[in-house]
mmCIF file of C-alpha atoms and ligand atoms in Angstrom:
data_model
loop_
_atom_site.group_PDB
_atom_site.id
_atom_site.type_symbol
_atom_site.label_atom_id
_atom_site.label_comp_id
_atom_site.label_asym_id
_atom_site.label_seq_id
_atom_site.Cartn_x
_atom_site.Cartn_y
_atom_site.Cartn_z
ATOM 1 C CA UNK A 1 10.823 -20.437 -10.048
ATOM 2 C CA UNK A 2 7.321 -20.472 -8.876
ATOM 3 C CA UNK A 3 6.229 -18.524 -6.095
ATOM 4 C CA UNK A 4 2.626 -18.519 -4.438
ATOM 5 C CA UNK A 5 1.998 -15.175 -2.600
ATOM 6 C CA UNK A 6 0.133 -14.513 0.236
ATOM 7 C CA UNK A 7 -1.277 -11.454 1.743
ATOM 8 C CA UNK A 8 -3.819 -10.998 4.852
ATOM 9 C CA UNK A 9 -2.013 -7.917 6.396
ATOM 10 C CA UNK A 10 -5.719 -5.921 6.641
ATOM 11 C CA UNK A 11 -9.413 -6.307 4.965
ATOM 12 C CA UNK A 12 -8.128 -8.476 2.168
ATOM 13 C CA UNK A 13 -7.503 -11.543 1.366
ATOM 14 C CA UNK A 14 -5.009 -12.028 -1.497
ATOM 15 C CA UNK A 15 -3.120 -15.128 -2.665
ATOM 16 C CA UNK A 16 -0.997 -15.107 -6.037
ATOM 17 C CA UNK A 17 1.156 -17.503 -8.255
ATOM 18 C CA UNK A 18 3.554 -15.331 -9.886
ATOM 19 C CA UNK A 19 6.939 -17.314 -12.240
ATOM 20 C CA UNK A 20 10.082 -15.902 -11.976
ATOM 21 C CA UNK A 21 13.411 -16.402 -13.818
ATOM 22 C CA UNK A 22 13.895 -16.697 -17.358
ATOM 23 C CA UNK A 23 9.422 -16.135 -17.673
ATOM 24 C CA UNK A 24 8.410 -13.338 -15.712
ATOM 25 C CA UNK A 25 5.137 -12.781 -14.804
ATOM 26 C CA UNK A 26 2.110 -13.250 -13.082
ATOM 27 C CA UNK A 27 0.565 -16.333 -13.384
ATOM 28 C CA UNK A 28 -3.151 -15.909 -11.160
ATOM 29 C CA UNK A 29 -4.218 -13.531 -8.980
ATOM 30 C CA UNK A 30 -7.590 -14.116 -6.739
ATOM 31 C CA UNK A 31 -7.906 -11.121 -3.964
ATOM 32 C CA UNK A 32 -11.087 -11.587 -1.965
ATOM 33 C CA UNK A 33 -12.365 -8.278 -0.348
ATOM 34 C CA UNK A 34 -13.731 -8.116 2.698
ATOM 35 C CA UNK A 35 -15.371 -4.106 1.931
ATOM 36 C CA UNK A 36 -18.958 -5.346 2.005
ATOM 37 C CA UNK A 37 -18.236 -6.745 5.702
ATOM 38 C CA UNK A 38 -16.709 -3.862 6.834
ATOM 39 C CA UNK A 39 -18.490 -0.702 5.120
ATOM 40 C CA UNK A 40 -21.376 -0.874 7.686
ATOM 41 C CA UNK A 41 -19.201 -0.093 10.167
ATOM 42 C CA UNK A 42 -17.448 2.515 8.438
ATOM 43 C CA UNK A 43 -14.360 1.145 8.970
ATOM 44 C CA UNK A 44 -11.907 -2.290 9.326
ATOM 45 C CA UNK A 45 -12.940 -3.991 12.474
ATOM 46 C CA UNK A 46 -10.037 -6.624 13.295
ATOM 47 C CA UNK A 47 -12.013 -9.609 14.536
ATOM 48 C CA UNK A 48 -14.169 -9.806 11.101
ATOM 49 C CA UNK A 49 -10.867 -9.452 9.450
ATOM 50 C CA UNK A 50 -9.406 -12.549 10.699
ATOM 51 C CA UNK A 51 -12.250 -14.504 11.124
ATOM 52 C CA UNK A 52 -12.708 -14.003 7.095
ATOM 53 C CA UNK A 53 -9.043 -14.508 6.714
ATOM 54 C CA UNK A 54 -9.622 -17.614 8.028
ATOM 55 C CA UNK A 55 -12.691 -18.865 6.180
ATOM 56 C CA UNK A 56 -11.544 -17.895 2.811
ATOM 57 C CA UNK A 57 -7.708 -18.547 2.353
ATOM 58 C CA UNK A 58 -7.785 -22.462 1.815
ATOM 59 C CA UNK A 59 -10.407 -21.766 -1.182
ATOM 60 C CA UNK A 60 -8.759 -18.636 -2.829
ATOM 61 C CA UNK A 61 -5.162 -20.690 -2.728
ATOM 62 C CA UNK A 62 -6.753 -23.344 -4.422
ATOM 63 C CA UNK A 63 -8.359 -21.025 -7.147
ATOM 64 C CA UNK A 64 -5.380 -19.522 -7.362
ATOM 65 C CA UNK A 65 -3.065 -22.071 -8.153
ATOM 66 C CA UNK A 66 -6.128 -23.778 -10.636
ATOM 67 C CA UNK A 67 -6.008 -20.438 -12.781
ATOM 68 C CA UNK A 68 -2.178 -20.444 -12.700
ATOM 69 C CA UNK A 69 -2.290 -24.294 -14.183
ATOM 70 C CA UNK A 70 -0.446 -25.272 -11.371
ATOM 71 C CA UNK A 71 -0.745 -28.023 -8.663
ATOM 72 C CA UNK A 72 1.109 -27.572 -4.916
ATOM 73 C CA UNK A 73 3.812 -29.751 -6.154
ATOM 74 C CA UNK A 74 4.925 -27.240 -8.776
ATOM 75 C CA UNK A 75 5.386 -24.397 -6.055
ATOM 76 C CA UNK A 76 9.101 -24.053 -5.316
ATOM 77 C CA UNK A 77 8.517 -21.420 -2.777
ATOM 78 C CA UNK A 78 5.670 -19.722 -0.679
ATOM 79 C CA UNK A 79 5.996 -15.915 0.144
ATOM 80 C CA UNK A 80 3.836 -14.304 2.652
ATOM 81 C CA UNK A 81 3.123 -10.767 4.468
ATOM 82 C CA UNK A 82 4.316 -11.083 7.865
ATOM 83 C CA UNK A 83 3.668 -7.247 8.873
ATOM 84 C CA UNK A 84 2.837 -4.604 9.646
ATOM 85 C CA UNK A 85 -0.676 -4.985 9.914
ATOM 86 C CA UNK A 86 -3.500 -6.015 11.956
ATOM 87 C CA UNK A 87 -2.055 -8.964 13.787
ATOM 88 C CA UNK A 88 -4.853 -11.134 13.973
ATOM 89 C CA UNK A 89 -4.712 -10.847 10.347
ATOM 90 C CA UNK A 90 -1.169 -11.178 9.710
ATOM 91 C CA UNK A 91 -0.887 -14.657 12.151
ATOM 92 C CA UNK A 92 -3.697 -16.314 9.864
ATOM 93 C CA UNK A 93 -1.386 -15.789 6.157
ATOM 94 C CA UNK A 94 1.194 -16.760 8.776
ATOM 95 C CA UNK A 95 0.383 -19.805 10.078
ATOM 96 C CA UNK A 96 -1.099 -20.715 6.756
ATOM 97 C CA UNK A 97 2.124 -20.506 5.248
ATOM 98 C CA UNK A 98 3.713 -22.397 7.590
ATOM 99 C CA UNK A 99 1.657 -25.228 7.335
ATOM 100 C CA UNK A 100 2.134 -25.886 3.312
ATOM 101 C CA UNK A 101 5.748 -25.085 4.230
ATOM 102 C CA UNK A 102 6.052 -27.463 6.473
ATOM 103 C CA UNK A 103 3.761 -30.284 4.899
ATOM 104 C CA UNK A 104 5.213 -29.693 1.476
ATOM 105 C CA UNK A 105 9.272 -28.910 2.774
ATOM 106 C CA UNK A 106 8.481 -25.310 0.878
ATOM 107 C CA UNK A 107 10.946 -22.400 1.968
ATOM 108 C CA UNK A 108 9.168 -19.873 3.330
ATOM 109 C CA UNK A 109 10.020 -16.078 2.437
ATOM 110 C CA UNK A 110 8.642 -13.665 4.827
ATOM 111 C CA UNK A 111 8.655 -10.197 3.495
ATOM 112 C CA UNK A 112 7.577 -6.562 4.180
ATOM 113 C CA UNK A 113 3.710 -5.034 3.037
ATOM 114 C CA UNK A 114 5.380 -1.719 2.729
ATOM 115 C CA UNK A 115 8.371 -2.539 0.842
ATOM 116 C CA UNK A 116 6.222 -4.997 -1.439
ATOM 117 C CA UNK A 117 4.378 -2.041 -1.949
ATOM 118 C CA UNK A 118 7.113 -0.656 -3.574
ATOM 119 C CA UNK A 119 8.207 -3.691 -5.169
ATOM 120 C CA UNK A 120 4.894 -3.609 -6.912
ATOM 121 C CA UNK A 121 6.337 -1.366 -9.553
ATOM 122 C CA UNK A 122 8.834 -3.482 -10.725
ATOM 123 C CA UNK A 123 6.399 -5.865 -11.612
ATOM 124 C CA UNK A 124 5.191 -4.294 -14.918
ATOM 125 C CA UNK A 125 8.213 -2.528 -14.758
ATOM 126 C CA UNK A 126 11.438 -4.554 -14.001
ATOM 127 C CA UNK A 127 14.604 -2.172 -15.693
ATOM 128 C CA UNK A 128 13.130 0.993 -12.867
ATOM 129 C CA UNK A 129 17.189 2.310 -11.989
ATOM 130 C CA UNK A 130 18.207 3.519 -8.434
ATOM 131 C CA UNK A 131 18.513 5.587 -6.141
ATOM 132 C CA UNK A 132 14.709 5.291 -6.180
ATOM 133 C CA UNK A 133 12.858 8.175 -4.359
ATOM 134 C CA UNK A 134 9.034 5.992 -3.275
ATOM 135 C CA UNK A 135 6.011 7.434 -1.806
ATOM 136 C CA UNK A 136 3.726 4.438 -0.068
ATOM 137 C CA UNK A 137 0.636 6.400 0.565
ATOM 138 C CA UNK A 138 -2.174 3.886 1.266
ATOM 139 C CA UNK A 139 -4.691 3.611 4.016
ATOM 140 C CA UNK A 140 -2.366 2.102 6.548
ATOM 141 C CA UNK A 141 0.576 4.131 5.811
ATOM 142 C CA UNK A 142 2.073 6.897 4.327
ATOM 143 C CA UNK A 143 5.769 7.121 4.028
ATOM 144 C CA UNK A 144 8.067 8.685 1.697
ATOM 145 C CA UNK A 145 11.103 6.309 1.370
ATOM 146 C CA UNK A 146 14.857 6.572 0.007
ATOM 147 C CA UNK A 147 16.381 3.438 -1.641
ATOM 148 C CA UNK A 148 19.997 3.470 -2.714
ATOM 149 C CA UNK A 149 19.441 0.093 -3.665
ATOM 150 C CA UNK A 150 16.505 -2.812 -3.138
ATOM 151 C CA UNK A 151 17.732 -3.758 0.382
ATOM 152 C CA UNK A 152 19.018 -0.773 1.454
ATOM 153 C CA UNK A 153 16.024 1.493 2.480
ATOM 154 C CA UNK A 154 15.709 4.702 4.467
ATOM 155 C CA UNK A 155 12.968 7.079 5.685
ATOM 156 C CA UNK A 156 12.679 10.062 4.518
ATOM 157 C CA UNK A 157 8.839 11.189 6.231
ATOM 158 C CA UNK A 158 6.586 9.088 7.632
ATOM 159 C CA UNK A 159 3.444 10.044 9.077
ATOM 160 C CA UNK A 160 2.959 10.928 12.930
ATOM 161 C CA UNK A 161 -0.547 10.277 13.168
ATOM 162 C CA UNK A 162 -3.095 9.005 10.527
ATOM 163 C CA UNK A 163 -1.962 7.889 6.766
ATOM 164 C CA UNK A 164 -3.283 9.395 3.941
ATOM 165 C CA UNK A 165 -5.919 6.853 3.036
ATOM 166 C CA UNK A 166 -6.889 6.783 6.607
ATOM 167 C CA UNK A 167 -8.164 10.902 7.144
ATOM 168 C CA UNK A 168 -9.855 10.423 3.054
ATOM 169 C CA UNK A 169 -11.848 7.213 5.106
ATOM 170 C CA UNK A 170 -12.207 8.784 8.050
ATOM 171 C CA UNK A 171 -13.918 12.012 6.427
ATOM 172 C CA UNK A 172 -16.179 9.787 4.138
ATOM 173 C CA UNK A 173 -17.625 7.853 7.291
ATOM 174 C CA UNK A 174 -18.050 11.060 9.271
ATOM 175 C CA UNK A 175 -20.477 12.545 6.162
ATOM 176 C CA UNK A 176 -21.847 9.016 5.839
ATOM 177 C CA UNK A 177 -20.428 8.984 2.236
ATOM 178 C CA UNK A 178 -19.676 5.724 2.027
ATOM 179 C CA UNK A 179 -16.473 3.361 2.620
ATOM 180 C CA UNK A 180 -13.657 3.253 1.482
ATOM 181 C CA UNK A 181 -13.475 6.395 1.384
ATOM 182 C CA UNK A 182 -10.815 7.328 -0.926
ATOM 183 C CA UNK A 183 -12.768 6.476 -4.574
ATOM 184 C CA UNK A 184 -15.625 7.669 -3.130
ATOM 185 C CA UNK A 185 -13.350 10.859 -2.764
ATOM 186 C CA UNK A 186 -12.223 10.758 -5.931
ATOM 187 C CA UNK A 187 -15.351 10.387 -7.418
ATOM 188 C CA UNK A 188 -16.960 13.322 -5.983
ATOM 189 C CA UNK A 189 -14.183 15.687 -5.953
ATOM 190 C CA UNK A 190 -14.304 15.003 -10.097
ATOM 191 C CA UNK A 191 -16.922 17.336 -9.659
ATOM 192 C CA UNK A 192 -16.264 20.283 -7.034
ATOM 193 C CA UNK A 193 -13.849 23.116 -7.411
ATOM 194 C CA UNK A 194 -10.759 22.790 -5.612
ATOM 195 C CA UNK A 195 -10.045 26.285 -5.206
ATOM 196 C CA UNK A 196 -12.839 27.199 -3.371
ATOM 197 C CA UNK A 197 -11.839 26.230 0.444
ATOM 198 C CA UNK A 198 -8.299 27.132 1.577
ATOM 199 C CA UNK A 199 -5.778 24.111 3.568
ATOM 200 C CA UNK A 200 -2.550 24.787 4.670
ATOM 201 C CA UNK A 201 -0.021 22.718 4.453
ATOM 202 C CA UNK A 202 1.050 20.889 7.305
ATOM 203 C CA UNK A 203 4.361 21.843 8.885
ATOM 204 C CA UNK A 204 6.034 20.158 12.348
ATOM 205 C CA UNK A 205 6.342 22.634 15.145
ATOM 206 C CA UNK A 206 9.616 20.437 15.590
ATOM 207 C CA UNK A 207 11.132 20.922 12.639
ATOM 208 C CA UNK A 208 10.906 17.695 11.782
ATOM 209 C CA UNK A 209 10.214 16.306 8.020
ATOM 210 C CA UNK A 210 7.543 13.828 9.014
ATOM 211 C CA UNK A 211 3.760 14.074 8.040
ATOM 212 C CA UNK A 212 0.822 14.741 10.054
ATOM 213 C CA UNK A 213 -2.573 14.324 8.322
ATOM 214 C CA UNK A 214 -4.903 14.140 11.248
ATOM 215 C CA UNK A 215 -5.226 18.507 10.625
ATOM 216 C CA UNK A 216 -6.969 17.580 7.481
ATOM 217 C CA UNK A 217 -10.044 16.404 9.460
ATOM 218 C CA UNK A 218 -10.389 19.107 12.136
ATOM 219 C CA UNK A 219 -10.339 21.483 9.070
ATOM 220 C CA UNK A 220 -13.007 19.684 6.825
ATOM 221 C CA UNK A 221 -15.053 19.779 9.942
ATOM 222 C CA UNK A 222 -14.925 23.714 10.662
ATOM 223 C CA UNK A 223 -15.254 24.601 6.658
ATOM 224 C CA UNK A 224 -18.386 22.436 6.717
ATOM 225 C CA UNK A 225 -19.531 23.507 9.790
ATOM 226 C CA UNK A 226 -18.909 27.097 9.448
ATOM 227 C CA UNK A 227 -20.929 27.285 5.845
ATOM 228 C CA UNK A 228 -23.391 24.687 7.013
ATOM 229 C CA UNK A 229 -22.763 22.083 4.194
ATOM 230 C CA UNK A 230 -24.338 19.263 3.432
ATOM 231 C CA UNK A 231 -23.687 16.160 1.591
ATOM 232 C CA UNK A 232 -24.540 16.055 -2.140
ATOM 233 C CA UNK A 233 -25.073 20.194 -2.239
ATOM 234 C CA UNK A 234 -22.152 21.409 -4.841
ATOM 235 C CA UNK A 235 -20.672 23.619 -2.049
ATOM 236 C CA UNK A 236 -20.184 20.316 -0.317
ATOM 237 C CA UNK A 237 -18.215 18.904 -3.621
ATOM 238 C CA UNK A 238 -15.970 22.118 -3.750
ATOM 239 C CA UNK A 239 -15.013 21.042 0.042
ATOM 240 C CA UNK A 240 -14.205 17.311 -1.006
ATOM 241 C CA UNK A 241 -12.351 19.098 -4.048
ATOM 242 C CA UNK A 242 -10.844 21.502 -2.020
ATOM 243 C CA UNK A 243 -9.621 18.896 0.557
ATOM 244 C CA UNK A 244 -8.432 16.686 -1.978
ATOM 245 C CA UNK A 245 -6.257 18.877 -3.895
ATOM 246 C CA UNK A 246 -4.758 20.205 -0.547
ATOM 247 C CA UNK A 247 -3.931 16.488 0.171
ATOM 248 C CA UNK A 248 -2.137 15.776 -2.720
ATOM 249 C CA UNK A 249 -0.482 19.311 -2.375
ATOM 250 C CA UNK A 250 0.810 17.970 0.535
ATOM 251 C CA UNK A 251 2.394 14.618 -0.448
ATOM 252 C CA UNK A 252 3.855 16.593 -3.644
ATOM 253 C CA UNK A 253 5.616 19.474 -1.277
ATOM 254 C CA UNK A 254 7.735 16.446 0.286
ATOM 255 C CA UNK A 255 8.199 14.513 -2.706
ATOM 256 C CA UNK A 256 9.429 17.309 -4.344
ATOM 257 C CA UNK A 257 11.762 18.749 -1.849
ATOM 258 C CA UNK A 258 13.609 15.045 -1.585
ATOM 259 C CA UNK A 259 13.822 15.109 -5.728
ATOM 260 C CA UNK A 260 15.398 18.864 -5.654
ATOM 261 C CA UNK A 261 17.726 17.501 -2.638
ATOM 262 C CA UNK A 262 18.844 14.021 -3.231
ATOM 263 C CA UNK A 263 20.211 11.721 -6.449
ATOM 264 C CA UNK A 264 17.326 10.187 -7.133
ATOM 265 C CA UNK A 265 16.864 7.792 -10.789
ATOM 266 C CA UNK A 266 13.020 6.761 -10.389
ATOM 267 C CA UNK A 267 9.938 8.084 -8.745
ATOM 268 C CA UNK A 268 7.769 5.106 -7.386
ATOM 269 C CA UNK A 269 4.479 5.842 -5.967
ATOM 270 C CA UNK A 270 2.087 3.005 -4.533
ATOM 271 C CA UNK A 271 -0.756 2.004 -2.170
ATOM 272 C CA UNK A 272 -4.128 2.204 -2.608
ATOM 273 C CA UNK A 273 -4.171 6.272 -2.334
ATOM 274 C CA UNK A 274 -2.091 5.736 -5.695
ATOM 275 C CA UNK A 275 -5.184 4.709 -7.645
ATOM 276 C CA UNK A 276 -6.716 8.340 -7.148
ATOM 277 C CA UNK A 277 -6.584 9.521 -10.064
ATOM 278 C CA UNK A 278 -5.876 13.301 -9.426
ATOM 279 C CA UNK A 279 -3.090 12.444 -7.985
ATOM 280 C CA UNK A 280 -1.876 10.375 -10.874
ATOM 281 C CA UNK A 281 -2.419 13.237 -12.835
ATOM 282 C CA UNK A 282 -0.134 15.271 -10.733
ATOM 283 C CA UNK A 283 2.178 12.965 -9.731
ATOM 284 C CA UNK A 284 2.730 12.963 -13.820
ATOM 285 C CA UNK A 285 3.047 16.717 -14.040
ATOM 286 C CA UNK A 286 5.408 16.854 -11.177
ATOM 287 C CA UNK A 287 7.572 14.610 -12.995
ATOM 288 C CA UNK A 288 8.091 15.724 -16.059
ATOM 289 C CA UNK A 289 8.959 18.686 -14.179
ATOM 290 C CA UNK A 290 11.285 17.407 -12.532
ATOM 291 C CA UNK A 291 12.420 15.622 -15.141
ATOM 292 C CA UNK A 292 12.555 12.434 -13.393
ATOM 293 C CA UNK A 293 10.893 9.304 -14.679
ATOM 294 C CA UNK A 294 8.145 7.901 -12.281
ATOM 295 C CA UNK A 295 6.342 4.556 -12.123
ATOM 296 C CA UNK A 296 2.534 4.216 -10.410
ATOM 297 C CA UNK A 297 1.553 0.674 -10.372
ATOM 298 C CA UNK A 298 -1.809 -0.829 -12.315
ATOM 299 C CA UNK A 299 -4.554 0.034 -9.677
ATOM 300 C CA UNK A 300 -4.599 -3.571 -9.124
ATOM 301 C CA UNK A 301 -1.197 -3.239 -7.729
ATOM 302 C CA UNK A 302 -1.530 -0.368 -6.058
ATOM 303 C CA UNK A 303 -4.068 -1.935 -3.582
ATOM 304 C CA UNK A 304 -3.682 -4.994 -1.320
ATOM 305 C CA UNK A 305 -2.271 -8.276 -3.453
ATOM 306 C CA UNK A 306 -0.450 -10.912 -3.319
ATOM 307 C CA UNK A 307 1.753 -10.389 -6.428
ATOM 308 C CA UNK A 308 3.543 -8.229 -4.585
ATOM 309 C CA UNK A 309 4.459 -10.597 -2.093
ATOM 310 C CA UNK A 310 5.585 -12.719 -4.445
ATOM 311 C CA UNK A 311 7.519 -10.662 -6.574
ATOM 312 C CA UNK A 312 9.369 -8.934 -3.530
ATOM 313 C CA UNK A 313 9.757 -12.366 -1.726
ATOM 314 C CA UNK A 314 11.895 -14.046 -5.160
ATOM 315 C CA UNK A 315 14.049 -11.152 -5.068
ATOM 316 C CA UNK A 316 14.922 -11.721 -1.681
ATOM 317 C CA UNK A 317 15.156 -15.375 -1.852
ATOM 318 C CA UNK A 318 18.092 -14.316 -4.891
ATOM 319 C CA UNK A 319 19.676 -11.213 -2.756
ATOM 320 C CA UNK A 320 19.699 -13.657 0.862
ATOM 321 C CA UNK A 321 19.858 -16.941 -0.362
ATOM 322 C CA UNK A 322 21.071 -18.337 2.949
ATOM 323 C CA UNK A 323 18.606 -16.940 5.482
ATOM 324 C CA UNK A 324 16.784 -19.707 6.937
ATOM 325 C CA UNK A 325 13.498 -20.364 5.189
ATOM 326 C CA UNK A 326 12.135 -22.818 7.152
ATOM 327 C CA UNK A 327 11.697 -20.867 10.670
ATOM 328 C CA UNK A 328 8.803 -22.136 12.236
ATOM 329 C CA UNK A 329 9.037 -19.688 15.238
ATOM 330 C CA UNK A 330 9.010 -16.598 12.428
ATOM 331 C CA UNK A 331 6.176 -14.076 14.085
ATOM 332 C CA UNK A 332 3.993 -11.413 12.385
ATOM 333 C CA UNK A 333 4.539 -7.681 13.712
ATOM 334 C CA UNK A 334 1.977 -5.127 13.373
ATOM 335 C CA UNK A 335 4.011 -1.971 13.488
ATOM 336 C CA UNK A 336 5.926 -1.006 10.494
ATOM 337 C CA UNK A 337 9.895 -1.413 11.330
ATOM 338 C CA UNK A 338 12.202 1.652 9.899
ATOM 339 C CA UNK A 339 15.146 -0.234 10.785
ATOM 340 C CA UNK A 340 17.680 -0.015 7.650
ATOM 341 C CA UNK A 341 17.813 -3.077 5.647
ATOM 342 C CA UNK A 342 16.610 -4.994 8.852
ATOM 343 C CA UNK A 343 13.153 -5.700 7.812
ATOM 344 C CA UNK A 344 14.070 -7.590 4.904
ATOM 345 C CA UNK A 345 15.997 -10.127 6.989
HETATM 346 O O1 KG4 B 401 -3.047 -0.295 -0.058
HETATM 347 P P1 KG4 B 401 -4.437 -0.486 0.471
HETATM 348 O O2 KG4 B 401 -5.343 -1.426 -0.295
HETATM 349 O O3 KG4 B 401 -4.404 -0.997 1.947
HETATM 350 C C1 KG4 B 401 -3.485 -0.559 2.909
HETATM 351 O O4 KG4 B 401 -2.343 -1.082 2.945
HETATM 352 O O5 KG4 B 401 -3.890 0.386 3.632
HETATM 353 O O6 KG4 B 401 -5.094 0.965 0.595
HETATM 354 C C2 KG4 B 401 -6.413 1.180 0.988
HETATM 355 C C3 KG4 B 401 -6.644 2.669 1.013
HETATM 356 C C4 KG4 B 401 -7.984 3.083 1.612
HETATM 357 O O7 KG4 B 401 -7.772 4.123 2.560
HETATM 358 C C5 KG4 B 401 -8.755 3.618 0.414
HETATM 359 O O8 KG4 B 401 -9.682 4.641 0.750
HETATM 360 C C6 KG4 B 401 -7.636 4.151 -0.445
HETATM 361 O O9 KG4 B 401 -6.605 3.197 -0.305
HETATM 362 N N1 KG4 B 401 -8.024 4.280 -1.868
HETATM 363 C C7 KG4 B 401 -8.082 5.473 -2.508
HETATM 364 C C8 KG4 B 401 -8.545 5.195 -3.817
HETATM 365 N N2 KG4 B 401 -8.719 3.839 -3.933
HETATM 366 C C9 KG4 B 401 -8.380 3.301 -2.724
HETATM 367 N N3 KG4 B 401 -7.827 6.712 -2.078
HETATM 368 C C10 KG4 B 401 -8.005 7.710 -2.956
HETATM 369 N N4 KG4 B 401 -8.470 7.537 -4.216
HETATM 370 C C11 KG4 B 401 -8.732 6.317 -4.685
HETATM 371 N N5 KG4 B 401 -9.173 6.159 -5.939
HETATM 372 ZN ZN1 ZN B 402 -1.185 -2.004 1.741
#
């Protein structure tokens, strides 16, 4: 089966032709990044999303489907992000979709970014067992997710306020480092000592298990403030460091609290944070430790694609074949939906 992917849930645009069934893999990938557009403003704004969304996904499917050796005629089925995300983003992939589905009588197979996030381990890796135990940690989200089986998906933490990614932009923009953030990040903190400036971790006044990163800011702020840093000194890298390690502290506490508390087979951890490669690192120590095998995507994986899509929206098309895949009044959301196996439906 051939499916062409499509993704336009934020600043990228990313369409893929990926064969499933007896041949499994990923025939063309084209993901056309919007950074350069955004970077002056620090940050994503919505309207140039779209409006690029718009310009560039005609071109990129045709590229696409050129490098896979394949025409429109050989598609047997589209699969697209339809949220959460920025919805002016979402509705272009969307209505895009729609259009070759309905022009070409294509079923349609509307999936989940965060669960495709996840999904985007099985692609280099397709015998991962359950229970799986998967941290999303990208710039849009950050959720720590239980999965008895591939439809059957509950939340263990979730963040409250900003996701991961998010506070490593949101730092970077307020020292004029750059954007995205996070490499930039990971770059510098390569070369500051993490022990220098204390963080501690988190914890709810509620009792509750969820994250809340936004603390991570305020406390960046006052260290730098309080020793007058600037950018590019190497008191200023031992900060980054600092704040870096504490961050990954962080999503390790939870993740390894749920593996000492629940049956869990495989470790999956994905999103764009996933590329950082401290956190690899760690992420690798922690399980070994824990003896527990884990699976981080291919950095080109990890980020926004459309593979993904694709890959997550064939095995749904197998788990639900008789869902209706030619709903024309299917809408985007742009809030992630914890609903157990709801979203997949
Ligand atoms: O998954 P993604 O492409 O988009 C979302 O779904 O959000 O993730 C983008 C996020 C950005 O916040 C970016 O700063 C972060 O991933 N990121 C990294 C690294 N590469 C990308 N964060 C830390 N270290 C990296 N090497
Ligand atoms: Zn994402």
């Amino acid at each position: 089966m051939i499916v062409l992917g499509i993704e336009t849930s934020c600043d990228e645009t990313a369409v893929a032709v990926v064969e499933r069934g007896a041949e499994q893999r990923v025939r063309s990938e084209r993901v056309k990044s919007q950074i350069p557009l955004h970077a002056k403003y620090g940050g994503i704004v919505p309207e140039i999303a779209s409006r690029n969304h718009y310009e560039v996904i005609d071109f990129l499917t045709a590229e696409a489907l050129q490098e896979a050796g394949c025409g429109v005629d050989d598609l047997d089925a589209i699969a697209l992000t339809l949220g959460p995300g920025l919805l002016g983003s979402l509705l272009i992939g969307l209505s895009f979709a729609k259009g070759l589905s309905l022009s070409r009588n294509l079923p349609m197979i509307a999936v989940d970014h965060i669960q495709a996030h996840i999904e985007a381990a099985f692609i280099e890796n397709p015998d991962i067992r359950y229970p799986v135990l998967a941290l999303v940690v990208s710039g849009g989200h950050t959720t720590l997710f239980y999965q008895p089986s591939k439809f059957k998906t509950q939340v263990v933490a979730k963040t409250r306020d900003d996701a991961a990614g998010e506070v490593m932009d949101k730092i970077a923009k307020f020292f004029a480092l750059g954007y995205p953030g996070g490499p930039i990040i990971d770059r510098l903190a390569g070369e500051g000592d993490e022990t220098r400036y204390p963080f501690s971790i988190p914890r709810m006044s509620d009792g509750s298990n969820d994250f809340s990163f936004s603390g991570y800011k305020t406390a960046v702020l006052r260290h730098a403030a309080n020793d007058r840093l600037q950018p590019g000194t190497p008191a200023f890298l031992d900060l980054v460091a600092s704040f870096q390690h504490a961050l990954i502290d962080y999503l390790l506490d939870k993740t390894n609290t749920a593996l000492r508390t629940m049956k869990v087979a495989s470790l999956i951890v994905s999103g764009g944070v996933s590329c950082n490669s401290h956190l690899r690192r760690r992420f690798r120590e922690a399980a070994e430790a824990a003896s527990v095998p884990l699976y981080i995507p291919h950095p080109r994986f990890c980020t926004d694609n459309a593979a993904m899509i694709a890959w997550l929206g064939y095995e749904k098309y197998q788990a639900f074949p008789h869902l209706n895949y030619f709903d024309m009044n299917l809408n985007s959301y742009a809030r992630a939906v914890f609903r157990e196996g709801v979203k997949h439906r």
